[in-house]
mmCIF file with all atom_site columns, C-alpha atoms in Angstrom:
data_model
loop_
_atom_site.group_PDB
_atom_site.id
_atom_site.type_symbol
_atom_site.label_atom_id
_atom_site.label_alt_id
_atom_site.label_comp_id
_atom_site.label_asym_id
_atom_site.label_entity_id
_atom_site.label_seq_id
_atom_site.pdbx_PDB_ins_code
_atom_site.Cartn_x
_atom_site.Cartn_y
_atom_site.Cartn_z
_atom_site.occupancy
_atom_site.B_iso_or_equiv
_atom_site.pdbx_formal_charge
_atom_site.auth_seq_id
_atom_site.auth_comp_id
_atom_site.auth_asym_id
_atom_site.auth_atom_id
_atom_site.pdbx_PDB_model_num
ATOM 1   C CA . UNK A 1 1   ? 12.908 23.189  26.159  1.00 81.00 ? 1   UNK A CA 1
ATOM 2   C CA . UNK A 1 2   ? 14.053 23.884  22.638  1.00 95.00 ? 2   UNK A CA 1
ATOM 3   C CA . UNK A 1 3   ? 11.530 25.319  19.865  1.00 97.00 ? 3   UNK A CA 1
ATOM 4   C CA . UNK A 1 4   ? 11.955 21.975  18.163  1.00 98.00 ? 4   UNK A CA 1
ATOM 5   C CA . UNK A 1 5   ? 10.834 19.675  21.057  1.00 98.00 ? 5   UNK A CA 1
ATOM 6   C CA . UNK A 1 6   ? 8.121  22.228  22.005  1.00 98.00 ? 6   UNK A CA 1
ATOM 7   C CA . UNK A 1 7   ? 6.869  22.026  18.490  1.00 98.00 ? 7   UNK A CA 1
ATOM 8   C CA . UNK A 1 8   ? 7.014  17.949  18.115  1.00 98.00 ? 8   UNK A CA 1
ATOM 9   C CA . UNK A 1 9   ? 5.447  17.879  21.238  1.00 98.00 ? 9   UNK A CA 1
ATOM 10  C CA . UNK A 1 10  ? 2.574  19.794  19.616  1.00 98.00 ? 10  UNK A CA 1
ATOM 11  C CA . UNK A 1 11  ? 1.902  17.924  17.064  1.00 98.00 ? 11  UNK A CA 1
ATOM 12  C CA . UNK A 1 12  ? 2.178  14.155  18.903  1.00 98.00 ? 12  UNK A CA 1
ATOM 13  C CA . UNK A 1 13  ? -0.765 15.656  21.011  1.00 98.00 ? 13  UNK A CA 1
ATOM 14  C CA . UNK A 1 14  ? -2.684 15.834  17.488  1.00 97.00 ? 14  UNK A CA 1
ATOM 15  C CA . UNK A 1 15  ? -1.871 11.761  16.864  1.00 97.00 ? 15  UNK A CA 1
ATOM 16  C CA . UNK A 1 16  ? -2.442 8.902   18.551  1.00 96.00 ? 16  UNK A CA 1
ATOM 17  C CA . UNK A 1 17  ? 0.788  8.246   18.666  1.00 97.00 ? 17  UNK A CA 1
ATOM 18  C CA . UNK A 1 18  ? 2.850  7.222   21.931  1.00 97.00 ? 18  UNK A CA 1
ATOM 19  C CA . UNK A 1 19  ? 6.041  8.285   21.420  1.00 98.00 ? 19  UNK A CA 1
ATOM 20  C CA . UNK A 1 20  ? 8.593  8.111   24.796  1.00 99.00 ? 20  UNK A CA 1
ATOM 21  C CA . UNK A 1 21  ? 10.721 10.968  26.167  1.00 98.00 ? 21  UNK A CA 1
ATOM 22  C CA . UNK A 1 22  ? 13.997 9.473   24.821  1.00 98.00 ? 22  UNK A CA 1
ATOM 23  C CA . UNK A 1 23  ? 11.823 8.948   21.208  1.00 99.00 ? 23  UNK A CA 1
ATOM 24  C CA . UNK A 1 24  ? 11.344 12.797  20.764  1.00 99.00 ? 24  UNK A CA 1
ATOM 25  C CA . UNK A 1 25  ? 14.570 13.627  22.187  1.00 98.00 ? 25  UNK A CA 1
ATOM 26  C CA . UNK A 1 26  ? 16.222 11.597  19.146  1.00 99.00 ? 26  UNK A CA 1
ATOM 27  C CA . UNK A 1 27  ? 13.861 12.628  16.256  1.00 99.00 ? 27  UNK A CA 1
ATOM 28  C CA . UNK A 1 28  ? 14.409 16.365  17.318  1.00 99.00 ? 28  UNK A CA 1
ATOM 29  C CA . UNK A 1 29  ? 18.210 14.956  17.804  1.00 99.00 ? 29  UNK A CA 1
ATOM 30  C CA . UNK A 1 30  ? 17.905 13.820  14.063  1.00 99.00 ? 30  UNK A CA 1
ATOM 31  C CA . UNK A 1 31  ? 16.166 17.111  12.934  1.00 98.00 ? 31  UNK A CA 1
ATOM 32  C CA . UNK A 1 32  ? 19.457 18.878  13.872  1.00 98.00 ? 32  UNK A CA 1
ATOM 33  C CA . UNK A 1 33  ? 21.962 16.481  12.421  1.00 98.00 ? 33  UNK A CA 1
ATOM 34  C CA . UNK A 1 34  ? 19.570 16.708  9.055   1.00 98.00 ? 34  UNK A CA 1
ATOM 35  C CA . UNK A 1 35  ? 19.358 20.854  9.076   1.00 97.00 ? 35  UNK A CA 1
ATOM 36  C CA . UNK A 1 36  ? 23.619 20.615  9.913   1.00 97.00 ? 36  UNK A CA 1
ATOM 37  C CA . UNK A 1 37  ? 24.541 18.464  7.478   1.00 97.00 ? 37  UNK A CA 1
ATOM 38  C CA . UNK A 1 38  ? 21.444 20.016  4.915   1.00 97.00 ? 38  UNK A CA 1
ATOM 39  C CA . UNK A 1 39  ? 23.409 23.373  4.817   1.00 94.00 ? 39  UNK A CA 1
ATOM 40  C CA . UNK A 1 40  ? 26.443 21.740  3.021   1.00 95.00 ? 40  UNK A CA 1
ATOM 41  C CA . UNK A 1 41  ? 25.100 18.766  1.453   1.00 96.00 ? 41  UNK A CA 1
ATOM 42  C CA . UNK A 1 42  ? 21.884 19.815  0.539   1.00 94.00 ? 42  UNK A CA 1
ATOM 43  C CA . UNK A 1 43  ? 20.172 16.469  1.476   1.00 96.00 ? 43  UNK A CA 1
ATOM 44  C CA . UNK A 1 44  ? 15.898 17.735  1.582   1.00 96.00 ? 44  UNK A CA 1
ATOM 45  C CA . UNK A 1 45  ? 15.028 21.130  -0.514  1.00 96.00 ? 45  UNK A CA 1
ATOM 46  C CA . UNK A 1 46  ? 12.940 21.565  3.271   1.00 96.00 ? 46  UNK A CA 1
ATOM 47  C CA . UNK A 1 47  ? 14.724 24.473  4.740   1.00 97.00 ? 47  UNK A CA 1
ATOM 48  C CA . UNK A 1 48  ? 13.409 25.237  7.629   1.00 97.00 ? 48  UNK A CA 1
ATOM 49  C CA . UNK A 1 49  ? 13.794 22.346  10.663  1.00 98.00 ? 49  UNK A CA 1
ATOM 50  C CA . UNK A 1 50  ? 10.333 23.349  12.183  1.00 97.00 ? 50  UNK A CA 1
ATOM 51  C CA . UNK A 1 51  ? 8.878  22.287  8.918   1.00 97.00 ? 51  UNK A CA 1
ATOM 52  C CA . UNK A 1 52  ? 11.167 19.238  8.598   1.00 98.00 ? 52  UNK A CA 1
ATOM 53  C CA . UNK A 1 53  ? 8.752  18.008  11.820  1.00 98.00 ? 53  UNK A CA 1
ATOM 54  C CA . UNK A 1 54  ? 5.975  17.875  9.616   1.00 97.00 ? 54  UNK A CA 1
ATOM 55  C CA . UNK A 1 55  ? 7.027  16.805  6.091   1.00 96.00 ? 55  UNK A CA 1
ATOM 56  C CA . UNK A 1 56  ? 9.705  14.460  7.245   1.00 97.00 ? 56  UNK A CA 1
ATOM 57  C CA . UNK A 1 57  ? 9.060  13.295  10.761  1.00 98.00 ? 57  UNK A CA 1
ATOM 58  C CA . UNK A 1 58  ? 5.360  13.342  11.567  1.00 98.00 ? 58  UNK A CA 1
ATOM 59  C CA . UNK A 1 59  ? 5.165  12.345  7.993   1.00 97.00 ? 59  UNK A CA 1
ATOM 60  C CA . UNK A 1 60  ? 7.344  8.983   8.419   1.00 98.00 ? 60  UNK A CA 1
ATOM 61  C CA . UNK A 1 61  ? 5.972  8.589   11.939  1.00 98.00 ? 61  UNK A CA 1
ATOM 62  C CA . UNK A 1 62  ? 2.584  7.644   11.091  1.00 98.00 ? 62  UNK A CA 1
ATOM 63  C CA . UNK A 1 63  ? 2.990  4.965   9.038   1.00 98.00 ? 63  UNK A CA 1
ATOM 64  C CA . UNK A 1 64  ? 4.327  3.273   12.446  1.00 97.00 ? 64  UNK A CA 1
ATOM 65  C CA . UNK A 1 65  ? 1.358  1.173   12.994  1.00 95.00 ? 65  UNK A CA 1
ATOM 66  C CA . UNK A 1 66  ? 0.780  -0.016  9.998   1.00 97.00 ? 66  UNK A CA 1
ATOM 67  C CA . UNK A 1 67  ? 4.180  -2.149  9.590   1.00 97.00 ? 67  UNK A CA 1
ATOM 68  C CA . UNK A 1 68  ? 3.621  -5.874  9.489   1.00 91.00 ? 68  UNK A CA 1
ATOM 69  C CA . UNK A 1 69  ? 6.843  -7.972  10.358  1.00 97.00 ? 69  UNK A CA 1
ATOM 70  C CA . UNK A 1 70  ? 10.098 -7.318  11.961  1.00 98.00 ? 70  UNK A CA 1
ATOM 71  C CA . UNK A 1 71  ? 12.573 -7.014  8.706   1.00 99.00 ? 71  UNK A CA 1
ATOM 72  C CA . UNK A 1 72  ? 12.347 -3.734  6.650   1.00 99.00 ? 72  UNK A CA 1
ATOM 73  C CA . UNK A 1 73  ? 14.411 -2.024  4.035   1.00 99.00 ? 73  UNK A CA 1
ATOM 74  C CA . UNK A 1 74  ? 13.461 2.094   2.939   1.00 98.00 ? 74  UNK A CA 1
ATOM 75  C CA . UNK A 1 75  ? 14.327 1.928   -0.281  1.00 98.00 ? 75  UNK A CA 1
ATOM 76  C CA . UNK A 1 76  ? 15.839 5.352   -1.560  1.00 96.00 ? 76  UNK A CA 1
ATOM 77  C CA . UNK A 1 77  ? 16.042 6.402   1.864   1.00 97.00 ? 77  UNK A CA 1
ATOM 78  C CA . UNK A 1 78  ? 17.521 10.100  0.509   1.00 96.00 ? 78  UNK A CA 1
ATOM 79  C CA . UNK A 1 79  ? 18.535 11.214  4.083   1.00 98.00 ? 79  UNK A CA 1
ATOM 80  C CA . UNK A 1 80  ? 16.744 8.134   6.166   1.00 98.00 ? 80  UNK A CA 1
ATOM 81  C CA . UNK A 1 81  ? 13.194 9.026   5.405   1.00 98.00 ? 81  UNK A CA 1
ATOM 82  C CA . UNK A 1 82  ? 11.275 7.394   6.498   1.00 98.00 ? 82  UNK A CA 1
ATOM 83  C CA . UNK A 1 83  ? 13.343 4.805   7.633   1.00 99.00 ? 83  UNK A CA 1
ATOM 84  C CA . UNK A 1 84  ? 15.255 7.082   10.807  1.00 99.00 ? 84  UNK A CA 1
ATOM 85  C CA . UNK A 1 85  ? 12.181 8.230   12.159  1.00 99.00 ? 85  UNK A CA 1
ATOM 86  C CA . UNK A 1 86  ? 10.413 4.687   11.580  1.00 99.00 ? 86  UNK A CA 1
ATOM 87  C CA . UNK A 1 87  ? 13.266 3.197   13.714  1.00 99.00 ? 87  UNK A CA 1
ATOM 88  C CA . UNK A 1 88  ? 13.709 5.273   16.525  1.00 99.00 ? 88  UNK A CA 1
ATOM 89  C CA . UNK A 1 89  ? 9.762  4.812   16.852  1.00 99.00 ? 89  UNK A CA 1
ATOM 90  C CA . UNK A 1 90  ? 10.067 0.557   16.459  1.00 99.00 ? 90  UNK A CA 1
ATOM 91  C CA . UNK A 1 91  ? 13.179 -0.359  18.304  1.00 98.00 ? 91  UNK A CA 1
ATOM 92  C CA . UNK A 1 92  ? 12.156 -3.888  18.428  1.00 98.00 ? 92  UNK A CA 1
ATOM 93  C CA . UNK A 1 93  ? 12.242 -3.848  14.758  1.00 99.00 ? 93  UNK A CA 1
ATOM 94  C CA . UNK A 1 94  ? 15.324 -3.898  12.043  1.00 99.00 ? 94  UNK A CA 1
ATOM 95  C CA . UNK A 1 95  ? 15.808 -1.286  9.167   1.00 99.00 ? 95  UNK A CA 1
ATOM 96  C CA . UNK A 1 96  ? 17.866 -1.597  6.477   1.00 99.00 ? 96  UNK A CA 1
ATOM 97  C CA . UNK A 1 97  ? 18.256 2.191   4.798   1.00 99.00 ? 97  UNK A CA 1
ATOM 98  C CA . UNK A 1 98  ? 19.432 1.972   0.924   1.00 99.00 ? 98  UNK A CA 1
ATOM 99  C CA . UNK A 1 99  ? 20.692 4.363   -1.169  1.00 98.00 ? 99  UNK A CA 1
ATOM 100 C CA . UNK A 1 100 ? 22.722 4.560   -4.512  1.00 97.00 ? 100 UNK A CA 1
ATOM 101 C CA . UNK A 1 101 ? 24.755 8.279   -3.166  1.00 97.00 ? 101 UNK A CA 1
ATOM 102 C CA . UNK A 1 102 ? 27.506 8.366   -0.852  1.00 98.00 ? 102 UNK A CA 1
ATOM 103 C CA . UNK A 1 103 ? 26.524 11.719  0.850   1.00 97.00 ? 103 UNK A CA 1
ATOM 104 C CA . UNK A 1 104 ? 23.264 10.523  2.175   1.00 98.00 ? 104 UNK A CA 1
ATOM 105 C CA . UNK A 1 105 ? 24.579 7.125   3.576   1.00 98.00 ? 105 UNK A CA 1
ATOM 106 C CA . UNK A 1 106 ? 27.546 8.619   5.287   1.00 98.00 ? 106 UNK A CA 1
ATOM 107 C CA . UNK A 1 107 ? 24.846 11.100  6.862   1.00 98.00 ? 107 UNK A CA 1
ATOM 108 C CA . UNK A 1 108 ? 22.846 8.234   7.737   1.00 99.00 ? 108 UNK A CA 1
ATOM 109 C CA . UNK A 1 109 ? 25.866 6.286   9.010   1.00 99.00 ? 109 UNK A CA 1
ATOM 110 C CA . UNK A 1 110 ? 26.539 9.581   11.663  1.00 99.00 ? 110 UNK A CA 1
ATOM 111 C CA . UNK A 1 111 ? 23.345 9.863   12.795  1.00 99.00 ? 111 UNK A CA 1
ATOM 112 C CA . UNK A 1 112 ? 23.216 5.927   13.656  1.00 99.00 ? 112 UNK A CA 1
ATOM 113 C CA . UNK A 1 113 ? 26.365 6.921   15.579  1.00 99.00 ? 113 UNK A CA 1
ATOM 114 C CA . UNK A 1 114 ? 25.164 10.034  17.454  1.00 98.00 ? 114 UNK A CA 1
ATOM 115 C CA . UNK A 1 115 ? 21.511 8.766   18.252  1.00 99.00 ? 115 UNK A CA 1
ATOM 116 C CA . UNK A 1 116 ? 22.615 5.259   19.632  1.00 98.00 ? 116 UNK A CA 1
ATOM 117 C CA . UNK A 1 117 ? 20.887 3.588   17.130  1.00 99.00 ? 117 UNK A CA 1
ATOM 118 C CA . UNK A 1 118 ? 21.232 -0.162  16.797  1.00 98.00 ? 118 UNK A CA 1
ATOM 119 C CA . UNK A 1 119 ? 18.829 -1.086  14.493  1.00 99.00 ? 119 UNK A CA 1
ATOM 120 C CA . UNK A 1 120 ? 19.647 0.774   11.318  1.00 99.00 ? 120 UNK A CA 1
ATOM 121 C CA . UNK A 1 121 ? 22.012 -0.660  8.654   1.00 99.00 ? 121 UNK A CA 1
ATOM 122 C CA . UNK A 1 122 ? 23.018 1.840   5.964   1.00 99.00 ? 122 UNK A CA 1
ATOM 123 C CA . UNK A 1 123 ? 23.592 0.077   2.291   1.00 99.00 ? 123 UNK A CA 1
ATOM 124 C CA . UNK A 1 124 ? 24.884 2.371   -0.451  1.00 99.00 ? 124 UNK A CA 1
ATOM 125 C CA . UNK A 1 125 ? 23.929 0.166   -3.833  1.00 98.00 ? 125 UNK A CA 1
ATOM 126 C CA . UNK A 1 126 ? 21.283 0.582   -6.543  1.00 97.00 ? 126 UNK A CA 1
ATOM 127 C CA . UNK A 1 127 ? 18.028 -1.092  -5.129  1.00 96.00 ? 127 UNK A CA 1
ATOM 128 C CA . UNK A 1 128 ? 18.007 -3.464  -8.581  1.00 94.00 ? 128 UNK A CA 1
ATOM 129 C CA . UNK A 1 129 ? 21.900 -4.964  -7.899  1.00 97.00 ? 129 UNK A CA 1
ATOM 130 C CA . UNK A 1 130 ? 21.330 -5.566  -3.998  1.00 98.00 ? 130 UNK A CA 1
ATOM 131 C CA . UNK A 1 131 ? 20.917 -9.260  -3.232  1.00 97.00 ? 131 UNK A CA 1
ATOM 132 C CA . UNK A 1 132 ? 20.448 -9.254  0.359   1.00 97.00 ? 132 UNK A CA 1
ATOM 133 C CA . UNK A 1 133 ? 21.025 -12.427 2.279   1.00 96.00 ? 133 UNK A CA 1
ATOM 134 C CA . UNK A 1 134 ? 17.402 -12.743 3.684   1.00 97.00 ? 134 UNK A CA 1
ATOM 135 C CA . UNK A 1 135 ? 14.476 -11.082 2.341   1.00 98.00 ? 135 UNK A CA 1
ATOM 136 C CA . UNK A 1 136 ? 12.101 -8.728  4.059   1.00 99.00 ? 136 UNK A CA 1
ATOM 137 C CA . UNK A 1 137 ? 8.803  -8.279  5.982   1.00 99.00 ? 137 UNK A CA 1
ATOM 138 C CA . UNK A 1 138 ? 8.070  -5.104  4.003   1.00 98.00 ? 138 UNK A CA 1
ATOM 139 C CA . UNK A 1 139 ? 9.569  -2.405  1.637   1.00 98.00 ? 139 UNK A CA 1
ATOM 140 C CA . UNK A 1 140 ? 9.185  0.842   2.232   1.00 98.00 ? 140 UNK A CA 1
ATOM 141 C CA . UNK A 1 141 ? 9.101  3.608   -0.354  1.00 96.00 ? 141 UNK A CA 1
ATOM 142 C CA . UNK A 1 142 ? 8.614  7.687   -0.143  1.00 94.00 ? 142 UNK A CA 1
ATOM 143 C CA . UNK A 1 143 ? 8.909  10.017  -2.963  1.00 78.00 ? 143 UNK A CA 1
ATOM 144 C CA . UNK A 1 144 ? 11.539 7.233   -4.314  1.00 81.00 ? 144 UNK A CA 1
ATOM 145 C CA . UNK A 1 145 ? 9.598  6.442   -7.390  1.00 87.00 ? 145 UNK A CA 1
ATOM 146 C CA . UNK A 1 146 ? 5.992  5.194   -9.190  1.00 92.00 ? 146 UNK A CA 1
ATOM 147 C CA . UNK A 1 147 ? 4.126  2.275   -7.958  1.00 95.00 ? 147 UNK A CA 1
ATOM 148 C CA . UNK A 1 148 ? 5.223  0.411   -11.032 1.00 95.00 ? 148 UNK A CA 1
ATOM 149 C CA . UNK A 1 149 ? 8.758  1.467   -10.770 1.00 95.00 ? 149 UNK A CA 1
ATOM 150 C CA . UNK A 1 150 ? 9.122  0.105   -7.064  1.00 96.00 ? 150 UNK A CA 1
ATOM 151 C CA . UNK A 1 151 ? 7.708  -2.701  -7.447  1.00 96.00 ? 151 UNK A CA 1
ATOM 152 C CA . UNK A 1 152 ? 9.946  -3.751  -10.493 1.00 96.00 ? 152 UNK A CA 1
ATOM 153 C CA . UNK A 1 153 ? 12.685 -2.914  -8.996  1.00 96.00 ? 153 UNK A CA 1
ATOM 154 C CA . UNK A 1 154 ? 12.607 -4.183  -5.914  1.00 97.00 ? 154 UNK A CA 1
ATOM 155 C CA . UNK A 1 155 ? 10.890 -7.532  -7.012  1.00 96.00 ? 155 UNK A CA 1
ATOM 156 C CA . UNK A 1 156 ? 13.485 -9.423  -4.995  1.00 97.00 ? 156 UNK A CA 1
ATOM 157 C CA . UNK A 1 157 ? 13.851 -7.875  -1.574  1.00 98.00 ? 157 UNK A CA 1
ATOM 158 C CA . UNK A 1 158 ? 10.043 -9.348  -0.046  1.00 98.00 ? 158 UNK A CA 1
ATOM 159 C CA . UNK A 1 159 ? 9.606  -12.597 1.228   1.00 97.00 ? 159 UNK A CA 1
ATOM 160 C CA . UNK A 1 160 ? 7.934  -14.639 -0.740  1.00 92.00 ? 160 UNK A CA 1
ATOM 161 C CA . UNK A 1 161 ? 5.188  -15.505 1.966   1.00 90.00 ? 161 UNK A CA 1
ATOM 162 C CA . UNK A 1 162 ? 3.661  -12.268 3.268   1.00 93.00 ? 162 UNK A CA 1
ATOM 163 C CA . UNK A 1 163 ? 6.281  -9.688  2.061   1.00 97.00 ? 163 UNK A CA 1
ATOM 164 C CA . UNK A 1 164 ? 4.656  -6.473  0.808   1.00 98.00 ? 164 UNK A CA 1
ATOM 165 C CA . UNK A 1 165 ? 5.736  -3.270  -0.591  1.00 98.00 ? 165 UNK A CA 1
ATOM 166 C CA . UNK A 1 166 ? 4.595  -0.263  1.624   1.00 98.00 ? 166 UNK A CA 1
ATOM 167 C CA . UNK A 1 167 ? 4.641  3.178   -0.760  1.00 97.00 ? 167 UNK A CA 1
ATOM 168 C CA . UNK A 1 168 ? 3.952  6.531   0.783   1.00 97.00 ? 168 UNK A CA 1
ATOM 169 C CA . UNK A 1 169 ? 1.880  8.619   -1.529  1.00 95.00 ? 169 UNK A CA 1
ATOM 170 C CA . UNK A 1 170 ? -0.061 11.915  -1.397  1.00 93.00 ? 170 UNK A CA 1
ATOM 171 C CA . UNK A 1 171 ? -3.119 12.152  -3.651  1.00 89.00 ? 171 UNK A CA 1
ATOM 172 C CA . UNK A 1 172 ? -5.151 8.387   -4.260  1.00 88.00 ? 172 UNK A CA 1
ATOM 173 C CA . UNK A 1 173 ? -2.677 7.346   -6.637  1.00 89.00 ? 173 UNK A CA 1
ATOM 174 C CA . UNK A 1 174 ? -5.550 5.509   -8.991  1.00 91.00 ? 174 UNK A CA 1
ATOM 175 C CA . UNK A 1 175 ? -3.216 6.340   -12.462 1.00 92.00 ? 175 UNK A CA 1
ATOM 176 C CA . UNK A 1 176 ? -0.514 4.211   -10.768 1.00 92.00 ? 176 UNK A CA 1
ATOM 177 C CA . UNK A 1 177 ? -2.237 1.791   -9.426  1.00 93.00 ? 177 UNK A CA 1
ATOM 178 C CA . UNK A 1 178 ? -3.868 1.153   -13.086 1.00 94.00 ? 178 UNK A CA 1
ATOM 179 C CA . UNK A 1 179 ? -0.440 0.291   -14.162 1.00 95.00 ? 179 UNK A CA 1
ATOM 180 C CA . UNK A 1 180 ? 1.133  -2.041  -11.799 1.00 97.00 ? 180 UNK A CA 1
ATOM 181 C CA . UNK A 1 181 ? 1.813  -5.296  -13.613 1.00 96.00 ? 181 UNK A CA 1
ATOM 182 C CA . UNK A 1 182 ? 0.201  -8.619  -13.400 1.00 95.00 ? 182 UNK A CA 1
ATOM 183 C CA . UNK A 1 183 ? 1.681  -10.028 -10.584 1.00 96.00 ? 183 UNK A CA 1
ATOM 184 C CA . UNK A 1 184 ? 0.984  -7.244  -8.137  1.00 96.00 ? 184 UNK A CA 1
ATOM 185 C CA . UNK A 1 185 ? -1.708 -6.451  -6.233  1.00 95.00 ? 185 UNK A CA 1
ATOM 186 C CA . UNK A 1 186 ? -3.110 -3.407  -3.681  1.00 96.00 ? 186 UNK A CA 1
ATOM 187 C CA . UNK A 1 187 ? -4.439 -5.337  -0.648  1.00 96.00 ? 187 UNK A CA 1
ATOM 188 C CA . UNK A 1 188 ? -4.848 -1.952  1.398   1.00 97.00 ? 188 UNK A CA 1
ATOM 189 C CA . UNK A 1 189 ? -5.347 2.054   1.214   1.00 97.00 ? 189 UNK A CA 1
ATOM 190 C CA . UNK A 1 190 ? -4.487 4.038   4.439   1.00 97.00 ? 190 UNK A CA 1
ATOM 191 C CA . UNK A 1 191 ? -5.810 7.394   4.329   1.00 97.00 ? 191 UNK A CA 1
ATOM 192 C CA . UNK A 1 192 ? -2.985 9.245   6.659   1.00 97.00 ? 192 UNK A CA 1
ATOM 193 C CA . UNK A 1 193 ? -3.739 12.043  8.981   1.00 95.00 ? 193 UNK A CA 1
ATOM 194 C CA . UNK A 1 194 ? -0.369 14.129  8.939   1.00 97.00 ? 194 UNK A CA 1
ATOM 195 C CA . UNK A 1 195 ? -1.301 17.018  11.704  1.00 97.00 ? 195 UNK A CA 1
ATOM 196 C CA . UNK A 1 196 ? -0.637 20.673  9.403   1.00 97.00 ? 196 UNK A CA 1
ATOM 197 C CA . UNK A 1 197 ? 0.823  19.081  6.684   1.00 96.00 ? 197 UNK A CA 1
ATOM 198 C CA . UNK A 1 198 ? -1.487 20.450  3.828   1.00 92.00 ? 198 UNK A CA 1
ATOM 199 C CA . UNK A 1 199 ? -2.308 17.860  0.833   1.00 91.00 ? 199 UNK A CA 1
ATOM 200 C CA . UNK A 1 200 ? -3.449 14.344  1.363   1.00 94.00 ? 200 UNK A CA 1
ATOM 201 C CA . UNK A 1 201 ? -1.050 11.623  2.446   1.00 96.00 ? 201 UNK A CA 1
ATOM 202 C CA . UNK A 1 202 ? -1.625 7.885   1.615   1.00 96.00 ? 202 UNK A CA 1
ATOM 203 C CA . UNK A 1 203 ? -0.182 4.432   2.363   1.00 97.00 ? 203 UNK A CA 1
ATOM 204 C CA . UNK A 1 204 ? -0.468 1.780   -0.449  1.00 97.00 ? 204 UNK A CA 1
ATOM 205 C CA . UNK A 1 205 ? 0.231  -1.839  0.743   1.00 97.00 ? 205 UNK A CA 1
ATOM 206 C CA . UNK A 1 206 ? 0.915  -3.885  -2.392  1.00 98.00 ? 206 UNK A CA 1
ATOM 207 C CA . UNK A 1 207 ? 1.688  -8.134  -2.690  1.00 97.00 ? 207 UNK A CA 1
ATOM 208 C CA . UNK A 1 208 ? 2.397  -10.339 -4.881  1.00 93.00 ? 208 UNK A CA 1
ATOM 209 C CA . UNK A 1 209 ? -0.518 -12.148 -6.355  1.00 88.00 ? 209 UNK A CA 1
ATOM 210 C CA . UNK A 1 210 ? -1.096 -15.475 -4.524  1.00 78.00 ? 210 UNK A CA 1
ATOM 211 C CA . UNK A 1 211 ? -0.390 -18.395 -7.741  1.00 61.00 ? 211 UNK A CA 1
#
């Protein structure tokens, strides 16, 4: 068994999580496509793939349970975070990864290919000019930009009945949350245990305000 898989392993055991043999062999799959392609492309400033398993994939992975709907799109995806990981743990669900570079969707678009995964759709576009042709379940942001930002921007990709914006954040993110506009709302905070990732890690579910 390689390093990788013996350290994933390690730190699954410190979740809750069930993840399936064929589910760790394609996030440590991923791991490697992301530290290959990293070397010339320079797609995360994290160097080291044992330490990609805990920013990036334990990271993405625990927001699993916490994803209302069937429909999402990770907007400024970067290299798929955390929409690769968040799809090879929901199969039964659809992700649509977007990004505005060519490098990172092109990465994207081989790792779809050598992982076998069919429910990933790689858009390269700037999140405020994509009109998709149905809206989503949820929209999913990490390090991508503030509350307000997001929320702005993306302001037509939810559905209008139940569609929220998921951002990943580390510290309580009170400042940004004092600025979202009007129409928004938090409905949730999700304190989220990352095992050894030091610094806190939060999910912030936002909606629109019901009229």
């Amino acid at each position: 068994m390689s390093a990788l898989r013996t350290k994933l392993d390690s730190l699954i055991a410190k979740t809750d999580l069930e993840v399936s043999e064929q589910q760790r062999e394609q996030l440590v799959g991923y791991v490697e496509l992301l530290d290959k392609w990293n070397k010339a492309y320079n797609l995360t400033s994290v160097r080291d793939p044992l330490d990609m398993l805990v920013k990036h994939i334990l990271d993405s992975i625990v927001v699993s349970a916490h994803l209302p709907g069937e429909r999402f799109i990770d907007v400024g995806t970067g290299p798929g975070l955390p929409g690769i990981p968040l799809a090879i743990m929901n199969p039964e669900k659809t992700f649509f990864l977007l990004d505005s570079l060519g490098k990172r969707i092109r990465f994207i678009k081989q790792v779809v290919h050598t992982l076998g995964l069919k429910n990933v759709t790689p858009i390269q576009s700037r999140v405020e000019e994509f009109q998709p042709e149905e809206k989503f379940d949820g929209v999913l942001s990490r390090a991508f930009a503030s509350m307000t930002d997001m929320v702005e921007w993306c302001h037509h990709l939810p559905k209008q009945e139940h569609g929220v914006f998921l951002a990943l954040k580390g510290q309580h993110p009170k400042d940004e949350m004092d600025q979202l506009p009007e129409w928004c709302s938090v409905t949730e905070i999700i304190s989220l245990a990352v095992p050894e990732l030091e610094g806190d890690r939060h999910l912030v579910i936002l909606s629109r305000k019901e009229n």
